[in-house]
Amino acid sequence: MSVKHVVCRSLKMASTVPRSGASLLKIPEMAGVCDATVPTASSAPVPTIRVTSPDVEEIFRKFDIDKDGYISTSELEDALWDLDAVPTEGLIKAIMEQYCRHGNNQLDLVEFDTLVADFRSIGNVDPETLLKTFNKMDKDNSGFIDVEELKQGLQEYFREEPVTEDIVQTIMDAVDKNKDGKISIVEFVNLLNVTV
């Protein structure tokens, strides 16, 4: 499958994602890449700060068995069952790599809230595969994929074809819904043609 085909398919799939108040817009710069103008859905900016919902706080307190204010890996295993995810060793490791920002291999309430919000957004995607792929592309472990990391990831996947700056920027423009110059885990799901 060619880079061009994947880009065009991704953008066409993104245009079918239902969003409240969404309108279809044409992207003129795609005419040269996809040989036709491709519609894409617009959406409100994604908030960068989440307010913990009462149910997440309740789940957090339920699984913070030792009441130290953190969810350890063993506590996370139980919490994942409650979130309808199978807590494999690989998934727990990928979660800690993606969400634990203190380097203590434990999640505080804010980190856990982000995890739960992302799990609720990704739908039926296998979270372990998703997080492993995302973390592989997130070379600097920032929790986001920037333009350079996106380009490197595409080059690793499409070894036989050149990945141009125009293609990378077109994907970034289409996927980066909040226009912060980086791809979040939820935006990454859209890149992979998964409806959120």
Short mmCIF file of N, CA and C in Angstrom, two decimals:
data_model
loop_
_atom_site.label_atom_id
_atom_site.label_comp_id
_atom_site.label_asym_id
_atom_site.label_seq_id
_atom_site.Cartn_x
_atom_site.Cartn_y
_atom_site.Cartn_z
N MET A 1 0.85 -1.17 0.00
CA MET A 1 0.00 0.00 0.00
C MET A 1 0.90 1.23 0.00
N SER A 2 0.61 2.21 -0.82
CA SER A 2 1.46 3.38 -0.95
C SER A 2 1.16 4.42 0.12
N VAL A 3 2.12 5.31 0.35
CA VAL A 3 1.92 6.42 1.28
C VAL A 3 0.73 7.25 0.83
N LYS A 4 0.68 7.53 -0.47
CA LYS A 4 -0.41 8.34 -1.02
C LYS A 4 -1.76 7.69 -0.71
N HIS A 5 -1.86 6.38 -0.90
CA HIS A 5 -3.10 5.68 -0.65
C HIS A 5 -3.50 5.78 0.82
N VAL A 6 -2.53 5.57 1.73
CA VAL A 6 -2.82 5.64 3.16
C VAL A 6 -3.26 7.04 3.57
N VAL A 7 -2.57 8.07 3.07
CA VAL A 7 -2.92 9.45 3.39
C VAL A 7 -4.34 9.75 2.92
N CYS A 8 -4.63 9.42 1.68
CA CYS A 8 -5.96 9.72 1.13
C CYS A 8 -7.04 8.93 1.85
N ARG A 9 -6.77 7.67 2.13
CA ARG A 9 -7.74 6.85 2.85
C ARG A 9 -7.97 7.38 4.25
N SER A 10 -6.90 7.78 4.95
CA SER A 10 -7.02 8.32 6.30
C SER A 10 -7.87 9.58 6.31
N LEU A 11 -7.62 10.46 5.36
CA LEU A 11 -8.36 11.71 5.33
C LEU A 11 -9.81 11.48 4.95
N LYS A 12 -10.07 10.55 4.04
CA LYS A 12 -11.45 10.25 3.69
C LYS A 12 -12.19 9.64 4.87
N MET A 13 -11.53 8.74 5.60
CA MET A 13 -12.15 8.12 6.77
C MET A 13 -12.40 9.16 7.85
N ALA A 14 -11.45 10.07 8.06
CA ALA A 14 -11.62 11.11 9.08
C ALA A 14 -12.81 11.99 8.77
N SER A 15 -13.12 12.14 7.47
CA SER A 15 -14.24 13.01 7.11
C SER A 15 -15.58 12.37 7.44
N THR A 16 -15.60 11.06 7.69
CA THR A 16 -16.86 10.40 8.01
C THR A 16 -17.09 10.27 9.50
N VAL A 17 -16.14 10.71 10.31
CA VAL A 17 -16.30 10.61 11.75
C VAL A 17 -17.37 11.59 12.19
N PRO A 18 -18.46 11.10 12.82
CA PRO A 18 -19.52 12.02 13.23
C PRO A 18 -19.07 12.87 14.40
N ARG A 19 -19.31 14.13 14.35
CA ARG A 19 -18.99 15.06 15.43
C ARG A 19 -20.15 16.02 15.54
N SER A 20 -20.47 16.41 16.76
CA SER A 20 -21.58 17.34 16.93
C SER A 20 -21.21 18.67 16.30
N GLY A 21 -22.12 19.19 15.49
CA GLY A 21 -21.89 20.47 14.84
C GLY A 21 -20.84 20.43 13.75
N ALA A 22 -20.46 19.25 13.28
CA ALA A 22 -19.38 19.14 12.30
C ALA A 22 -19.86 19.61 10.92
N SER A 23 -18.97 20.23 10.21
CA SER A 23 -19.27 20.60 8.83
C SER A 23 -18.13 20.09 7.97
N LEU A 24 -18.41 19.73 6.73
CA LEU A 24 -17.38 19.22 5.85
C LEU A 24 -16.69 20.37 5.15
N LEU A 25 -15.38 20.36 5.20
CA LEU A 25 -14.57 21.40 4.57
C LEU A 25 -13.70 20.76 3.51
N LYS A 26 -13.39 21.50 2.48
CA LYS A 26 -12.47 20.99 1.46
C LYS A 26 -11.06 21.45 1.78
N ILE A 27 -10.11 20.58 1.55
CA ILE A 27 -8.71 20.89 1.78
C ILE A 27 -8.05 21.06 0.42
N PRO A 28 -7.84 22.31 -0.05
CA PRO A 28 -7.29 22.53 -1.39
C PRO A 28 -5.92 21.91 -1.59
N GLU A 29 -5.07 21.89 -0.57
CA GLU A 29 -3.73 21.38 -0.75
C GLU A 29 -3.70 19.86 -0.97
N MET A 30 -4.81 19.17 -0.74
CA MET A 30 -4.87 17.74 -0.97
C MET A 30 -5.11 17.39 -2.44
N ALA A 31 -5.50 18.35 -3.25
CA ALA A 31 -5.80 18.07 -4.65
C ALA A 31 -4.61 17.41 -5.34
N GLY A 32 -3.41 17.87 -5.05
CA GLY A 32 -2.23 17.29 -5.68
C GLY A 32 -1.85 15.95 -5.10
N VAL A 33 -2.18 15.68 -3.86
CA VAL A 33 -1.80 14.43 -3.22
C VAL A 33 -2.79 13.32 -3.56
N CYS A 34 -4.09 13.62 -3.47
CA CYS A 34 -5.12 12.59 -3.68
C CYS A 34 -5.79 12.67 -5.03
N ASP A 35 -5.35 13.56 -5.88
CA ASP A 35 -5.93 13.75 -7.20
C ASP A 35 -7.39 14.20 -7.15
N ALA A 36 -7.84 14.65 -6.00
CA ALA A 36 -9.19 15.18 -5.83
C ALA A 36 -9.23 15.91 -4.50
N THR A 37 -10.13 16.82 -4.35
CA THR A 37 -10.26 17.52 -3.08
C THR A 37 -10.90 16.57 -2.08
N VAL A 38 -10.35 16.51 -0.89
CA VAL A 38 -10.81 15.58 0.12
C VAL A 38 -11.49 16.34 1.24
N PRO A 39 -12.71 15.94 1.63
CA PRO A 39 -13.38 16.61 2.73
C PRO A 39 -12.82 16.14 4.06
N THR A 40 -12.90 16.97 5.05
CA THR A 40 -12.52 16.58 6.39
C THR A 40 -13.48 17.22 7.38
N ALA A 41 -13.64 16.59 8.52
CA ALA A 41 -14.57 17.11 9.51
C ALA A 41 -13.86 18.11 10.40
N SER A 42 -14.53 19.19 10.70
CA SER A 42 -13.97 20.14 11.66
C SER A 42 -14.55 19.81 13.02
N SER A 43 -13.86 20.20 14.04
CA SER A 43 -14.37 19.96 15.38
C SER A 43 -13.85 21.04 16.30
N ALA A 44 -14.49 21.15 17.45
CA ALA A 44 -14.05 22.11 18.44
C ALA A 44 -12.68 21.69 18.95
N PRO A 45 -11.87 22.63 19.40
CA PRO A 45 -10.55 22.27 19.94
C PRO A 45 -10.68 21.30 21.10
N VAL A 46 -9.76 20.35 21.16
CA VAL A 46 -9.74 19.39 22.25
C VAL A 46 -9.10 20.06 23.45
N PRO A 47 -9.75 20.01 24.62
CA PRO A 47 -9.16 20.66 25.78
C PRO A 47 -7.86 19.97 26.20
N THR A 48 -6.88 20.75 26.63
CA THR A 48 -5.62 20.18 27.05
C THR A 48 -5.61 19.88 28.55
N ILE A 49 -6.55 20.44 29.28
CA ILE A 49 -6.66 20.19 30.71
C ILE A 49 -8.01 19.54 30.96
N ARG A 50 -7.99 18.41 31.63
CA ARG A 50 -9.23 17.71 31.92
C ARG A 50 -9.61 17.93 33.37
N VAL A 51 -10.88 18.07 33.61
CA VAL A 51 -11.39 18.13 34.97
C VAL A 51 -11.84 16.72 35.32
N THR A 52 -11.37 16.23 36.46
CA THR A 52 -11.71 14.88 36.86
C THR A 52 -13.20 14.77 37.11
N SER A 53 -13.83 13.81 36.45
CA SER A 53 -15.25 13.59 36.68
C SER A 53 -15.43 12.76 37.94
N PRO A 54 -16.57 12.91 38.60
CA PRO A 54 -16.80 12.18 39.85
C PRO A 54 -16.66 10.67 39.71
N ASP A 55 -17.09 10.10 38.57
CA ASP A 55 -16.99 8.65 38.44
C ASP A 55 -15.54 8.19 38.34
N VAL A 56 -14.68 8.98 37.70
CA VAL A 56 -13.26 8.61 37.62
C VAL A 56 -12.62 8.70 39.00
N GLU A 57 -12.95 9.72 39.73
CA GLU A 57 -12.42 9.86 41.09
C GLU A 57 -12.88 8.69 41.96
N GLU A 58 -14.11 8.27 41.77
CA GLU A 58 -14.65 7.13 42.52
C GLU A 58 -13.91 5.84 42.16
N ILE A 59 -13.66 5.64 40.86
CA ILE A 59 -12.90 4.46 40.42
C ILE A 59 -11.49 4.50 41.00
N PHE A 60 -10.87 5.70 40.95
CA PHE A 60 -9.52 5.86 41.47
C PHE A 60 -9.47 5.48 42.95
N ARG A 61 -10.38 6.03 43.74
CA ARG A 61 -10.41 5.74 45.19
C ARG A 61 -10.66 4.26 45.46
N LYS A 62 -11.51 3.64 44.64
CA LYS A 62 -11.83 2.22 44.81
C LYS A 62 -10.59 1.35 44.63
N PHE A 63 -9.73 1.70 43.65
CA PHE A 63 -8.58 0.85 43.35
C PHE A 63 -7.27 1.31 43.98
N ASP A 64 -7.28 2.47 44.60
CA ASP A 64 -6.11 2.91 45.38
C ASP A 64 -6.20 2.23 46.75
N ILE A 65 -5.91 0.95 46.76
CA ILE A 65 -6.11 0.09 47.93
C ILE A 65 -5.35 0.60 49.16
N ASP A 66 -4.09 0.99 48.98
CA ASP A 66 -3.29 1.44 50.12
C ASP A 66 -3.50 2.91 50.45
N LYS A 67 -4.38 3.59 49.71
CA LYS A 67 -4.77 4.99 49.96
C LYS A 67 -3.56 5.94 50.02
N ASP A 68 -2.57 5.69 49.13
CA ASP A 68 -1.39 6.56 49.09
C ASP A 68 -1.51 7.66 48.03
N GLY A 69 -2.65 7.70 47.33
CA GLY A 69 -2.84 8.72 46.31
C GLY A 69 -2.31 8.34 44.94
N TYR A 70 -1.93 7.07 44.78
CA TYR A 70 -1.41 6.57 43.50
C TYR A 70 -2.02 5.20 43.20
N ILE A 71 -2.13 4.91 41.92
CA ILE A 71 -2.52 3.58 41.47
C ILE A 71 -1.23 2.88 41.03
N SER A 72 -0.86 1.83 41.76
CA SER A 72 0.35 1.07 41.44
C SER A 72 0.04 0.12 40.29
N THR A 73 1.05 -0.58 39.80
CA THR A 73 0.82 -1.52 38.70
C THR A 73 -0.13 -2.64 39.12
N SER A 74 -0.02 -3.13 40.34
CA SER A 74 -0.93 -4.19 40.78
C SER A 74 -2.35 -3.65 40.97
N GLU A 75 -2.48 -2.42 41.45
CA GLU A 75 -3.81 -1.80 41.57
C GLU A 75 -4.39 -1.49 40.19
N LEU A 76 -3.52 -1.11 39.25
CA LEU A 76 -3.96 -0.83 37.89
C LEU A 76 -4.52 -2.09 37.23
N GLU A 77 -3.93 -3.23 37.53
CA GLU A 77 -4.43 -4.48 36.97
C GLU A 77 -5.90 -4.68 37.31
N ASP A 78 -6.27 -4.46 38.56
CA ASP A 78 -7.67 -4.59 38.97
C ASP A 78 -8.54 -3.51 38.32
N ALA A 79 -8.04 -2.30 38.24
CA ALA A 79 -8.80 -1.19 37.65
C ALA A 79 -9.07 -1.45 36.17
N LEU A 80 -8.11 -2.04 35.46
CA LEU A 80 -8.30 -2.31 34.03
C LEU A 80 -9.45 -3.28 33.79
N TRP A 81 -9.58 -4.28 34.66
CA TRP A 81 -10.73 -5.18 34.53
C TRP A 81 -12.02 -4.38 34.63
N ASP A 82 -12.06 -3.45 35.56
CA ASP A 82 -13.25 -2.61 35.76
C ASP A 82 -13.52 -1.72 34.54
N LEU A 83 -12.46 -1.39 33.78
CA LEU A 83 -12.59 -0.56 32.58
C LEU A 83 -12.77 -1.43 31.32
N ASP A 84 -13.07 -2.72 31.50
CA ASP A 84 -13.30 -3.66 30.40
C ASP A 84 -12.07 -3.85 29.52
N ALA A 85 -10.90 -3.82 30.13
CA ALA A 85 -9.65 -4.08 29.40
C ALA A 85 -8.95 -5.26 30.07
N VAL A 86 -8.35 -6.12 29.26
CA VAL A 86 -7.60 -7.26 29.79
C VAL A 86 -6.22 -6.77 30.19
N PRO A 87 -5.89 -6.86 31.48
CA PRO A 87 -4.63 -6.28 31.98
C PRO A 87 -3.42 -7.15 31.73
N THR A 88 -2.95 -7.18 30.50
CA THR A 88 -1.74 -7.95 30.21
C THR A 88 -0.52 -7.19 30.72
N GLU A 89 0.56 -7.90 30.85
CA GLU A 89 1.81 -7.28 31.28
C GLU A 89 2.23 -6.18 30.29
N GLY A 90 2.06 -6.48 28.99
CA GLY A 90 2.42 -5.51 27.95
C GLY A 90 1.57 -4.25 28.02
N LEU A 91 0.26 -4.40 28.29
CA LEU A 91 -0.62 -3.24 28.39
C LEU A 91 -0.25 -2.38 29.59
N ILE A 92 -0.01 -3.00 30.72
CA ILE A 92 0.36 -2.24 31.93
C ILE A 92 1.67 -1.48 31.69
N LYS A 93 2.64 -2.13 31.06
CA LYS A 93 3.91 -1.47 30.75
C LYS A 93 3.68 -0.28 29.80
N ALA A 94 2.87 -0.50 28.76
CA ALA A 94 2.59 0.58 27.79
C ALA A 94 1.85 1.73 28.45
N ILE A 95 0.93 1.43 29.35
CA ILE A 95 0.20 2.49 30.07
C ILE A 95 1.17 3.31 30.91
N MET A 96 2.04 2.65 31.64
CA MET A 96 2.99 3.38 32.48
C MET A 96 3.92 4.24 31.62
N GLU A 97 4.34 3.73 30.46
CA GLU A 97 5.19 4.52 29.57
C GLU A 97 4.46 5.76 29.05
N GLN A 98 3.18 5.60 28.76
CA GLN A 98 2.41 6.69 28.17
C GLN A 98 1.90 7.70 29.20
N TYR A 99 1.44 7.24 30.35
CA TYR A 99 0.71 8.12 31.26
C TYR A 99 1.46 8.50 32.54
N CYS A 100 2.40 7.70 32.99
CA CYS A 100 3.12 8.01 34.22
C CYS A 100 4.20 9.04 33.93
N ARG A 101 4.00 10.25 34.41
CA ARG A 101 4.93 11.34 34.12
C ARG A 101 5.92 11.61 35.26
N HIS A 102 5.75 10.91 36.40
CA HIS A 102 6.64 11.13 37.53
C HIS A 102 7.80 10.15 37.57
N GLY A 103 7.75 9.11 36.72
CA GLY A 103 8.81 8.11 36.71
C GLY A 103 8.77 7.17 37.89
N ASN A 104 7.64 7.16 38.64
CA ASN A 104 7.54 6.31 39.82
C ASN A 104 6.74 5.03 39.57
N ASN A 105 6.36 4.78 38.32
CA ASN A 105 5.61 3.59 37.94
C ASN A 105 4.27 3.48 38.67
N GLN A 106 3.69 4.65 38.95
CA GLN A 106 2.38 4.75 39.58
C GLN A 106 1.64 5.90 38.92
N LEU A 107 0.30 5.84 38.91
CA LEU A 107 -0.51 6.89 38.33
C LEU A 107 -1.18 7.70 39.44
N ASP A 108 -1.03 9.02 39.37
CA ASP A 108 -1.80 9.86 40.28
C ASP A 108 -3.19 10.07 39.70
N LEU A 109 -4.04 10.81 40.38
CA LEU A 109 -5.42 10.99 39.94
C LEU A 109 -5.51 11.65 38.57
N VAL A 110 -4.70 12.66 38.30
CA VAL A 110 -4.74 13.35 37.01
C VAL A 110 -4.30 12.41 35.89
N GLU A 111 -3.25 11.65 36.11
CA GLU A 111 -2.77 10.69 35.10
C GLU A 111 -3.82 9.61 34.86
N PHE A 112 -4.43 9.12 35.93
CA PHE A 112 -5.47 8.10 35.81
C PHE A 112 -6.68 8.65 35.07
N ASP A 113 -7.03 9.90 35.34
CA ASP A 113 -8.15 10.55 34.66
C ASP A 113 -7.88 10.63 33.16
N THR A 114 -6.67 10.98 32.79
CA THR A 114 -6.29 11.05 31.37
C THR A 114 -6.39 9.67 30.74
N LEU A 115 -5.91 8.65 31.43
CA LEU A 115 -6.00 7.27 30.95
C LEU A 115 -7.45 6.87 30.70
N VAL A 116 -8.32 7.11 31.68
CA VAL A 116 -9.73 6.72 31.55
C VAL A 116 -10.40 7.48 30.41
N ALA A 117 -10.14 8.78 30.30
CA ALA A 117 -10.73 9.57 29.21
C ALA A 117 -10.27 9.04 27.86
N ASP A 118 -8.99 8.71 27.73
CA ASP A 118 -8.48 8.18 26.47
C ASP A 118 -9.08 6.80 26.18
N PHE A 119 -9.19 5.94 27.19
CA PHE A 119 -9.79 4.62 26.99
C PHE A 119 -11.23 4.76 26.52
N ARG A 120 -11.95 5.69 27.08
CA ARG A 120 -13.34 5.90 26.68
C ARG A 120 -13.42 6.44 25.26
N SER A 121 -12.41 7.16 24.81
CA SER A 121 -12.40 7.75 23.47
C SER A 121 -12.00 6.77 22.38
N ILE A 122 -11.17 5.79 22.69
CA ILE A 122 -10.64 4.93 21.64
C ILE A 122 -11.56 3.79 21.25
N GLY A 123 -12.62 3.60 21.98
CA GLY A 123 -13.61 2.60 21.58
C GLY A 123 -13.08 1.19 21.61
N ASN A 124 -13.27 0.46 20.51
CA ASN A 124 -12.95 -0.96 20.45
C ASN A 124 -11.53 -1.28 20.00
N VAL A 125 -10.66 -0.31 20.00
CA VAL A 125 -9.28 -0.54 19.60
C VAL A 125 -8.57 -1.33 20.70
N ASP A 126 -7.69 -2.24 20.29
CA ASP A 126 -6.90 -2.97 21.27
C ASP A 126 -5.93 -1.97 21.91
N PRO A 127 -6.13 -1.65 23.19
CA PRO A 127 -5.30 -0.61 23.81
C PRO A 127 -3.82 -0.95 23.88
N GLU A 128 -3.49 -2.23 24.04
CA GLU A 128 -2.07 -2.61 24.12
C GLU A 128 -1.36 -2.34 22.80
N THR A 129 -1.95 -2.76 21.70
CA THR A 129 -1.36 -2.53 20.38
C THR A 129 -1.28 -1.03 20.09
N LEU A 130 -2.35 -0.33 20.39
CA LEU A 130 -2.39 1.12 20.16
C LEU A 130 -1.28 1.82 20.94
N LEU A 131 -1.18 1.54 22.22
CA LEU A 131 -0.17 2.22 23.05
C LEU A 131 1.25 1.84 22.64
N LYS A 132 1.47 0.58 22.30
CA LYS A 132 2.81 0.17 21.86
C LYS A 132 3.21 0.90 20.58
N THR A 133 2.27 1.00 19.63
CA THR A 133 2.56 1.70 18.38
C THR A 133 2.80 3.18 18.63
N PHE A 134 1.93 3.78 19.43
CA PHE A 134 2.07 5.20 19.75
C PHE A 134 3.40 5.47 20.45
N ASN A 135 3.71 4.67 21.47
CA ASN A 135 4.95 4.87 22.22
C ASN A 135 6.18 4.66 21.37
N LYS A 136 6.10 3.77 20.38
CA LYS A 136 7.23 3.55 19.47
C LYS A 136 7.50 4.81 18.64
N MET A 137 6.43 5.49 18.22
CA MET A 137 6.59 6.72 17.42
C MET A 137 6.96 7.92 18.29
N ASP A 138 6.55 7.91 19.55
CA ASP A 138 6.82 9.02 20.47
C ASP A 138 8.24 8.88 21.01
N LYS A 139 9.21 9.22 20.17
CA LYS A 139 10.63 9.00 20.47
C LYS A 139 11.13 9.73 21.72
N ASP A 140 10.58 10.93 21.97
CA ASP A 140 11.05 11.70 23.12
C ASP A 140 10.22 11.45 24.39
N ASN A 141 9.29 10.51 24.32
CA ASN A 141 8.44 10.15 25.47
C ASN A 141 7.69 11.34 26.06
N SER A 142 7.26 12.25 25.19
CA SER A 142 6.52 13.43 25.65
C SER A 142 5.03 13.15 25.84
N GLY A 143 4.57 12.03 25.34
CA GLY A 143 3.14 11.73 25.39
C GLY A 143 2.42 12.22 24.15
N PHE A 144 3.17 12.74 23.19
CA PHE A 144 2.62 13.26 21.94
C PHE A 144 3.58 12.89 20.80
N ILE A 145 3.05 12.91 19.58
CA ILE A 145 3.88 12.70 18.39
C ILE A 145 3.97 14.03 17.66
N ASP A 146 5.20 14.55 17.53
CA ASP A 146 5.37 15.82 16.81
C ASP A 146 5.62 15.53 15.33
N VAL A 147 5.81 16.58 14.55
CA VAL A 147 5.95 16.44 13.10
C VAL A 147 7.14 15.55 12.74
N GLU A 148 8.27 15.75 13.39
CA GLU A 148 9.46 14.96 13.07
C GLU A 148 9.25 13.49 13.43
N GLU A 149 8.62 13.22 14.57
CA GLU A 149 8.35 11.84 14.96
C GLU A 149 7.36 11.18 14.00
N LEU A 150 6.38 11.94 13.54
CA LEU A 150 5.43 11.43 12.55
C LEU A 150 6.15 11.05 11.27
N LYS A 151 7.04 11.92 10.82
CA LYS A 151 7.79 11.65 9.59
C LYS A 151 8.65 10.39 9.76
N GLN A 152 9.35 10.28 10.89
CA GLN A 152 10.19 9.10 11.14
C GLN A 152 9.35 7.83 11.17
N GLY A 153 8.18 7.91 11.82
CA GLY A 153 7.30 6.75 11.91
C GLY A 153 6.80 6.31 10.54
N LEU A 154 6.41 7.28 9.72
CA LEU A 154 5.94 6.97 8.37
C LEU A 154 7.08 6.39 7.52
N GLN A 155 8.29 6.93 7.69
CA GLN A 155 9.44 6.41 6.94
C GLN A 155 9.76 4.97 7.35
N GLU A 156 9.61 4.66 8.63
CA GLU A 156 9.85 3.29 9.08
C GLU A 156 8.82 2.34 8.49
N TYR A 157 7.58 2.78 8.39
CA TYR A 157 6.50 1.94 7.87
C TYR A 157 6.56 1.80 6.36
N PHE A 158 6.82 2.91 5.67
CA PHE A 158 6.88 2.91 4.20
C PHE A 158 8.32 3.01 3.75
N ARG A 159 9.09 1.98 4.00
CA ARG A 159 10.53 1.98 3.71
C ARG A 159 10.86 2.18 2.25
N GLU A 160 10.02 1.68 1.38
CA GLU A 160 10.30 1.70 -0.06
C GLU A 160 9.89 2.99 -0.75
N GLU A 161 9.10 3.82 -0.09
CA GLU A 161 8.59 5.03 -0.73
C GLU A 161 9.05 6.27 0.04
N PRO A 162 9.30 7.34 -0.68
CA PRO A 162 9.68 8.58 0.01
C PRO A 162 8.48 9.19 0.74
N VAL A 163 8.74 9.70 1.91
CA VAL A 163 7.72 10.41 2.68
C VAL A 163 8.10 11.88 2.65
N THR A 164 7.36 12.66 1.87
CA THR A 164 7.70 14.07 1.68
C THR A 164 7.19 14.93 2.84
N GLU A 165 7.77 16.11 2.96
CA GLU A 165 7.33 17.07 3.98
C GLU A 165 5.86 17.43 3.76
N ASP A 166 5.45 17.54 2.48
CA ASP A 166 4.06 17.88 2.17
C ASP A 166 3.10 16.82 2.69
N ILE A 167 3.44 15.56 2.51
CA ILE A 167 2.59 14.47 3.00
C ILE A 167 2.50 14.51 4.51
N VAL A 168 3.63 14.67 5.18
CA VAL A 168 3.65 14.71 6.64
C VAL A 168 2.83 15.89 7.15
N GLN A 169 3.00 17.06 6.55
CA GLN A 169 2.27 18.24 6.99
C GLN A 169 0.77 18.10 6.72
N THR A 170 0.41 17.48 5.60
CA THR A 170 -1.00 17.27 5.29
C THR A 170 -1.65 16.36 6.32
N ILE A 171 -0.96 15.29 6.70
CA ILE A 171 -1.48 14.39 7.73
C ILE A 171 -1.60 15.14 9.05
N MET A 172 -0.56 15.88 9.41
CA MET A 172 -0.59 16.62 10.67
C MET A 172 -1.75 17.61 10.69
N ASP A 173 -1.93 18.34 9.60
CA ASP A 173 -3.02 19.32 9.53
C ASP A 173 -4.39 18.66 9.68
N ALA A 174 -4.55 17.47 9.11
CA ALA A 174 -5.84 16.78 9.16
C ALA A 174 -6.10 16.11 10.52
N VAL A 175 -5.05 15.60 11.15
CA VAL A 175 -5.22 14.81 12.37
C VAL A 175 -5.14 15.67 13.63
N ASP A 176 -4.32 16.69 13.63
CA ASP A 176 -4.11 17.54 14.80
C ASP A 176 -5.30 18.49 14.97
N LYS A 177 -6.38 17.98 15.54
CA LYS A 177 -7.64 18.72 15.63
C LYS A 177 -7.55 19.99 16.47
N ASN A 178 -6.75 19.98 17.52
CA ASN A 178 -6.66 21.18 18.36
C ASN A 178 -5.53 22.12 17.94
N LYS A 179 -4.86 21.77 16.85
CA LYS A 179 -3.84 22.63 16.22
C LYS A 179 -2.73 23.05 17.18
N ASP A 180 -2.28 22.09 18.01
CA ASP A 180 -1.18 22.40 18.92
C ASP A 180 0.16 21.92 18.39
N GLY A 181 0.17 21.39 17.15
CA GLY A 181 1.42 20.98 16.54
C GLY A 181 1.90 19.60 16.95
N LYS A 182 1.04 18.84 17.61
CA LYS A 182 1.41 17.50 18.02
C LYS A 182 0.16 16.62 18.02
N ILE A 183 0.37 15.31 17.96
CA ILE A 183 -0.72 14.35 17.89
C ILE A 183 -0.86 13.66 19.24
N SER A 184 -2.05 13.77 19.82
CA SER A 184 -2.35 13.07 21.08
C SER A 184 -2.73 11.63 20.77
N ILE A 185 -2.91 10.83 21.81
CA ILE A 185 -3.29 9.44 21.62
C ILE A 185 -4.66 9.35 20.94
N VAL A 186 -5.60 10.22 21.29
CA VAL A 186 -6.93 10.20 20.67
C VAL A 186 -6.84 10.63 19.21
N GLU A 187 -6.04 11.65 18.92
CA GLU A 187 -5.85 12.07 17.53
C GLU A 187 -5.15 10.96 16.73
N PHE A 188 -4.27 10.21 17.39
CA PHE A 188 -3.57 9.10 16.74
C PHE A 188 -4.55 8.02 16.31
N VAL A 189 -5.59 7.79 17.11
CA VAL A 189 -6.63 6.83 16.74
C VAL A 189 -7.26 7.25 15.41
N ASN A 190 -7.53 8.55 15.25
CA ASN A 190 -8.08 9.04 13.98
C ASN A 190 -7.11 8.79 12.83
N LEU A 191 -5.83 8.95 13.06
CA LEU A 191 -4.83 8.68 12.03
C LEU A 191 -4.89 7.23 11.56
N LEU A 192 -5.21 6.35 12.48
CA LEU A 192 -5.26 4.92 12.16
C LEU A 192 -6.63 4.50 11.64
N ASN A 193 -7.47 5.48 11.28
CA ASN A 193 -8.79 5.21 10.69
C ASN A 193 -9.75 4.53 11.64
N VAL A 194 -9.65 4.84 12.91
CA VAL A 194 -10.56 4.27 13.89
C VAL A 194 -11.52 5.36 14.30
N THR A 195 -12.81 5.09 14.27
CA THR A 195 -13.81 6.07 14.65
C THR A 195 -13.79 6.21 16.17
N VAL A 196 -13.68 7.46 16.63
CA VAL A 196 -13.75 7.73 18.06
C VAL A 196 -15.03 8.42 18.38
#
